C-alpha positions as protocol buffer text, in pm:
chain_id: "A"
residue {
  index: 1
  type: MET
  ca { x: -873 y: 2204 z: 2608 }
}
residue {
  index: 2
  type: ARG
  ca { x: -768 y: 1868 z: 2464 }
}
residue {
  index: 3
  type: ILE
  ca { x: -498 y: 1735 z: 2234 }
}
residue {
  index: 4
  type: TYR
  ca { x: -619 y: 1732 z: 1873 }
}
residue {
  index: 5
  type: VAL
  ca { x: -302 y: 1627 z: 1688 }
}
residue {
  index: 6
  type: THR
  ca { x: 51 y: 1533 z: 1782 }
}
residue {
  index: 7
  type: SER
  ca { x: 333 y: 1447 z: 1548 }
}
residue {
  index: 8
  type: VAL
  ca { x: 629 y: 1223 z: 1494 }
}
residue {
  index: 9
  type: LEU
  ca { x: 906 y: 1329 z: 1254 }
}
residue {
  index: 10
  type: VAL
  ca { x: 955 y: 1068 z: 981 }
}
residue {
  index: 11
  type: ASP
  ca { x: 1227 y: 1024 z: 719 }
}
residue {
  index: 12
  type: ASP
  ca { x: 986 y: 899 z: 450 }
}
residue {
  index: 13
  type: GLN
  ca { x: 612 y: 967 z: 473 }
}
residue {
  index: 14
  type: GLN
  ca { x: 502 y: 674 z: 255 }
}
residue {
  index: 15
  type: LYS
  ca { x: 726 y: 429 z: 442 }
}
residue {
  index: 16
  type: ALA
  ca { x: 589 y: 569 z: 768 }
}
residue {
  index: 17
  type: LEU
  ca { x: 229 y: 535 z: 649 }
}
residue {
  index: 18
  type: ASP
  ca { x: 294 y: 173 z: 555 }
}
residue {
  index: 19
  type: PHE
  ca { x: 455 y: 96 z: 892 }
}
residue {
  index: 20
  type: TYR
  ca { x: 200 y: 279 z: 1105 }
}
residue {
  index: 21
  type: THR
  ca { x: -96 y: 123 z: 924 }
}
residue {
  index: 22
  type: LYS
  ca { x: 18 y: -223 z: 807 }
}
residue {
  index: 23
  type: ILE
  ca { x: 235 y: -306 z: 1109 }
}
residue {
  index: 24
  type: LEU
  ca { x: 101 y: -100 z: 1399 }
}
residue {
  index: 25
  type: GLY
  ca { x: -263 y: -113 z: 1288 }
}
residue {
  index: 26
  type: PHE
  ca { x: -351 y: 257 z: 1280 }
}
residue {
  index: 27
  type: VAL
  ca { x: -586 y: 381 z: 1007 }
}
residue {
  index: 28
  type: PRO
  ca { x: -534 y: 681 z: 775 }
}
residue {
  index: 29
  type: LYS
  ca { x: -723 y: 997 z: 873 }
}
residue {
  index: 30
  type: HIS
  ca { x: -593 y: 1272 z: 641 }
}
residue {
  index: 31
  type: ASP
  ca { x: -371 y: 1262 z: 333 }
}
residue {
  index: 32
  type: VAL
  ca { x: -351 y: 1610 z: 180 }
}
residue {
  index: 33
  type: PRO
  ca { x: -72 y: 1710 z: -63 }
}
residue {
  index: 34
  type: ILE
  ca { x: 124 y: 2015 z: 55 }
}
residue {
  index: 35
  type: GLY
  ca { x: 399 y: 2096 z: -192 }
}
residue {
  index: 36
  type: ASP
  ca { x: 645 y: 1807 z: -199 }
}
residue {
  index: 37
  type: ASP
  ca { x: 505 y: 1667 z: 126 }
}
residue {
  index: 38
  type: ARG
  ca { x: 166 y: 1573 z: 268 }
}
residue {
  index: 39
  type: TRP
  ca { x: -52 y: 1648 z: 570 }
}
residue {
  index: 40
  type: LEU
  ca { x: -58 y: 1279 z: 656 }
}
residue {
  index: 41
  type: SER
  ca { x: -218 y: 1159 z: 976 }
}
residue {
  index: 42
  type: VAL
  ca { x: -333 y: 831 z: 1127 }
}
residue {
  index: 43
  type: VAL
  ca { x: -563 y: 744 z: 1416 }
}
residue {
  index: 44
  type: SER
  ca { x: -640 y: 444 z: 1631 }
}
residue {
  index: 45
  type: LYS
  ca { x: -900 y: 220 z: 1471 }
}
residue {
  index: 46
  type: GLU
  ca { x: -1053 y: 189 z: 1820 }
}
residue {
  index: 47
  type: ASN
  ca { x: -1099 y: 567 z: 1837 }
}
residue {
  index: 48
  type: PRO
  ca { x: -1116 y: 717 z: 1485 }
}
residue {
  index: 49
  type: ALA
  ca { x: -1240 y: 1052 z: 1621 }
}
residue {
  index: 50
  type: GLY
  ca { x: -954 y: 1066 z: 1872 }
}
residue {
  index: 51
  type: THR
  ca { x: -612 y: 1228 z: 1868 }
}
residue {
  index: 52
  type: GLU
  ca { x: -440 y: 1221 z: 1530 }
}
residue {
  index: 53
  type: LEU
  ca { x: -75 y: 1126 z: 1486 }
}
residue {
  index: 54
  type: LEU
  ca { x: 76 y: 1345 z: 1215 }
}
residue {
  index: 55
  type: LEU
  ca { x: 352 y: 1173 z: 1018 }
}
residue {
  index: 56
  type: GLU
  ca { x: 552 y: 1493 z: 986 }
}
residue {
  index: 57
  type: PRO
  ca { x: 829 y: 1508 z: 724 }
}
residue {
  index: 58
  type: SER
  ca { x: 1168 y: 1556 z: 886 }
}
residue {
  index: 59
  type: GLY
  ca { x: 1308 y: 1796 z: 626 }
}
residue {
  index: 60
  type: HIS
  ca { x: 1372 y: 2082 z: 869 }
}
residue {
  index: 61
  type: PRO
  ca { x: 1747 y: 2118 z: 942 }
}
residue {
  index: 62
  type: ALA
  ca { x: 1686 y: 2070 z: 1316 }
}
residue {
  index: 63
  type: ALA
  ca { x: 1502 y: 1740 z: 1269 }
}
residue {
  index: 64
  type: LYS
  ca { x: 1795 y: 1509 z: 1191 }
}
residue {
  index: 65
  type: PRO
  ca { x: 2018 y: 1609 z: 1485 }
}
residue {
  index: 66
  type: TYR
  ca { x: 1716 y: 1608 z: 1719 }
}
residue {
  index: 67
  type: LYS
  ca { x: 1605 y: 1261 z: 1611 }
}
residue {
  index: 68
  type: SER
  ca { x: 1961 y: 1126 z: 1612 }
}
residue {
  index: 69
  type: ALA
  ca { x: 2020 y: 1254 z: 1966 }
}
residue {
  index: 70
  type: LEU
  ca { x: 1698 y: 1095 z: 2093 }
}
residue {
  index: 71
  type: VAL
  ca { x: 1782 y: 759 z: 1933 }
}
residue {
  index: 72
  type: ALA
  ca { x: 2144 y: 771 z: 2057 }
}
residue {
  index: 73
  type: ASP
  ca { x: 2017 y: 823 z: 2411 }
}
residue {
  index: 74
  type: GLY
  ca { x: 1742 y: 560 z: 2374 }
}
residue {
  index: 75
  type: ILE
  ca { x: 1464 y: 817 z: 2421 }
}
residue {
  index: 76
  type: PRO
  ca { x: 1131 y: 738 z: 2252 }
}
residue {
  index: 77
  type: ALA
  ca { x: 979 y: 1006 z: 2029 }
}
residue {
  index: 78
  type: THR
  ca { x: 632 y: 916 z: 2156 }
}
residue {
  index: 79
  type: SER
  ca { x: 440 y: 653 z: 2349 }
}
residue {
  index: 80
  type: PHE
  ca { x: 134 y: 443 z: 2268 }
}
residue {
  index: 81
  type: GLN
  ca { x: -82 y: 254 z: 2516 }
}
residue {
  index: 82
  type: VAL
  ca { x: -173 y: -112 z: 2461 }
}
residue {
  index: 83
  type: ASP
  ca { x: -402 y: -342 z: 2657 }
}
residue {
  index: 84
  type: ASP
  ca { x: -164 y: -642 z: 2665 }
}
residue {
  index: 85
  type: LEU
  ca { x: 204 y: -557 z: 2632 }
}
residue {
  index: 86
  type: ASP
  ca { x: 326 y: -915 z: 2600 }
}
residue {
  index: 87
  type: ALA
  ca { x: 76 y: -999 z: 2325 }
}
residue {
  index: 88
  type: GLU
  ca { x: 153 y: -677 z: 2133 }
}
residue {
  index: 89
  type: TYR
  ca { x: 528 y: -731 z: 2172 }
}
residue {
  index: 90
  type: GLN
  ca { x: 496 y: -1083 z: 2029 }
}
residue {
  index: 91
  type: ARG
  ca { x: 267 y: -969 z: 1746 }
}
residue {
  index: 92
  type: LEU
  ca { x: 511 y: -695 z: 1644 }
}
residue {
  index: 93
  type: ARG
  ca { x: 815 y: -923 z: 1677 }
}
residue {
  index: 94
  type: ASP
  ca { x: 642 y: -1176 z: 1452 }
}
residue {
  index: 95
  type: LEU
  ca { x: 602 y: -896 z: 1194 }
}
residue {
  index: 96
  type: GLY
  ca { x: 976 y: -822 z: 1208 }
}
residue {
  index: 97
  type: VAL
  ca { x: 971 y: -514 z: 1431 }
}
residue {
  index: 98
  type: ARG
  ca { x: 1307 y: -456 z: 1605 }
}
residue {
  index: 99
  type: PHE
  ca { x: 1284 y: -381 z: 1976 }
}
residue {
  index: 100
  type: THR
  ca { x: 1552 y: -185 z: 2159 }
}
residue {
  index: 101
  type: VAL
  ca { x: 1393 y: -247 z: 2500 }
}
residue {
  index: 102
  type: GLU
  ca { x: 1209 y: -571 z: 2566 }
}
residue {
  index: 103
  type: PRO
  ca { x: 900 y: -574 z: 2790 }
}
residue {
  index: 104
  type: MET
  ca { x: 984 y: -467 z: 3144 }
}
residue {
  index: 105
  type: ASP
  ca { x: 820 y: -331 z: 3456 }
}
residue {
  index: 106
  type: ALA
  ca { x: 858 y: 46 z: 3500 }
}
residue {
  index: 107
  type: GLY
  ca { x: 666 y: 152 z: 3810 }
}
residue {
  index: 108
  type: THR
  ca { x: 299 y: 191 z: 3730 }
}
residue {
  index: 109
  type: VAL
  ca { x: 341 y: 61 z: 3373 }
}
residue {
  index: 110
  type: ARG
  ca { x: 499 y: -221 z: 3177 }
}
residue {
  index: 111
  type: MET
  ca { x: 684 y: -91 z: 2873 }
}
residue {
  index: 112
  type: ALA
  ca { x: 889 y: -180 z: 2567 }
}
residue {
  index: 113
  type: VAL
  ca { x: 1056 y: 30 z: 2296 }
}
residue {
  index: 114
  type: PHE
  ca { x: 1087 y: -39 z: 1923 }
}
residue {
  index: 115
  type: ASP
  ca { x: 1235 y: 118 z: 1609 }
}
residue {
  index: 116
  type: ASP
  ca { x: 966 y: 255 z: 1376 }
}
residue {
  index: 117
  type: THR
  ca { x: 1199 y: 222 z: 1069 }
}
residue {
  index: 118
  type: CYS
  ca { x: 1152 y: 596 z: 1005 }
}
residue {
  index: 119
  type: GLY
  ca { x: 1418 y: 732 z: 1240 }
}
residue {
  index: 120
  type: ASN
  ca { x: 1236 y: 707 z: 1575 }
}
residue {
  index: 121
  type: LEU
  ca { x: 1210 y: 495 z: 1882 }
}
residue {
  index: 122
  type: ILE
  ca { x: 852 y: 437 z: 1994 }
}
residue {
  index: 123
  type: GLN
  ca { x: 747 y: 325 z: 2340 }
}
residue {
  index: 124
  type: ILE
  ca { x: 446 y: 106 z: 2407 }
}
residue {
  index: 125
  type: ILE
  ca { x: 303 y: 80 z: 2756 }
}
residue {
  index: 126
  type: GLU
  ca { x: 48 y: -123 z: 2945 }
}
residue {
  index: 127
  type: MET
  ca { x: -99 y: 33 z: 3256 }
}
residue {
  index: 128
  type: ILE
  ca { x: -59 y: -180 z: 3568 }
}
residue {
  index: 129
  type: GLU
  ca { x: -357 y: -183 z: 3800 }
}
residue {
  index: 130
  type: LYS
  ca { x: -265 y: -124 z: 4162 }
}
residue {
  index: 131
  type: GLN
  ca { x: -373 y: -410 z: 4386 }
}
């Protein structure tokens, strides 16, 4: 068994697609109209056959309080791995991304957290090799 798709609840699918592709660098995988919404997913350009991130519309009544509670407590909705946290942090900052947690050591990883502009906090991590 392996993970095929995971999702992040977004306030606006088009805004999310723009952010996740133009800013984060993911590439579109699926864009299928479903009523007023879309089955809209992105993948890593380094692994286009890998796990899809579904940009799930947050229209369900439980979505807003759930997302608001996570943000209020500073809890990321999901986490992405990067090879060089400091370089990715600087690249994203230069593109205007707002970070809520600047790069820091956190045990076996270095991590930072940013606002995805679609109602979520997203964590990025760099694995630290044990010496």
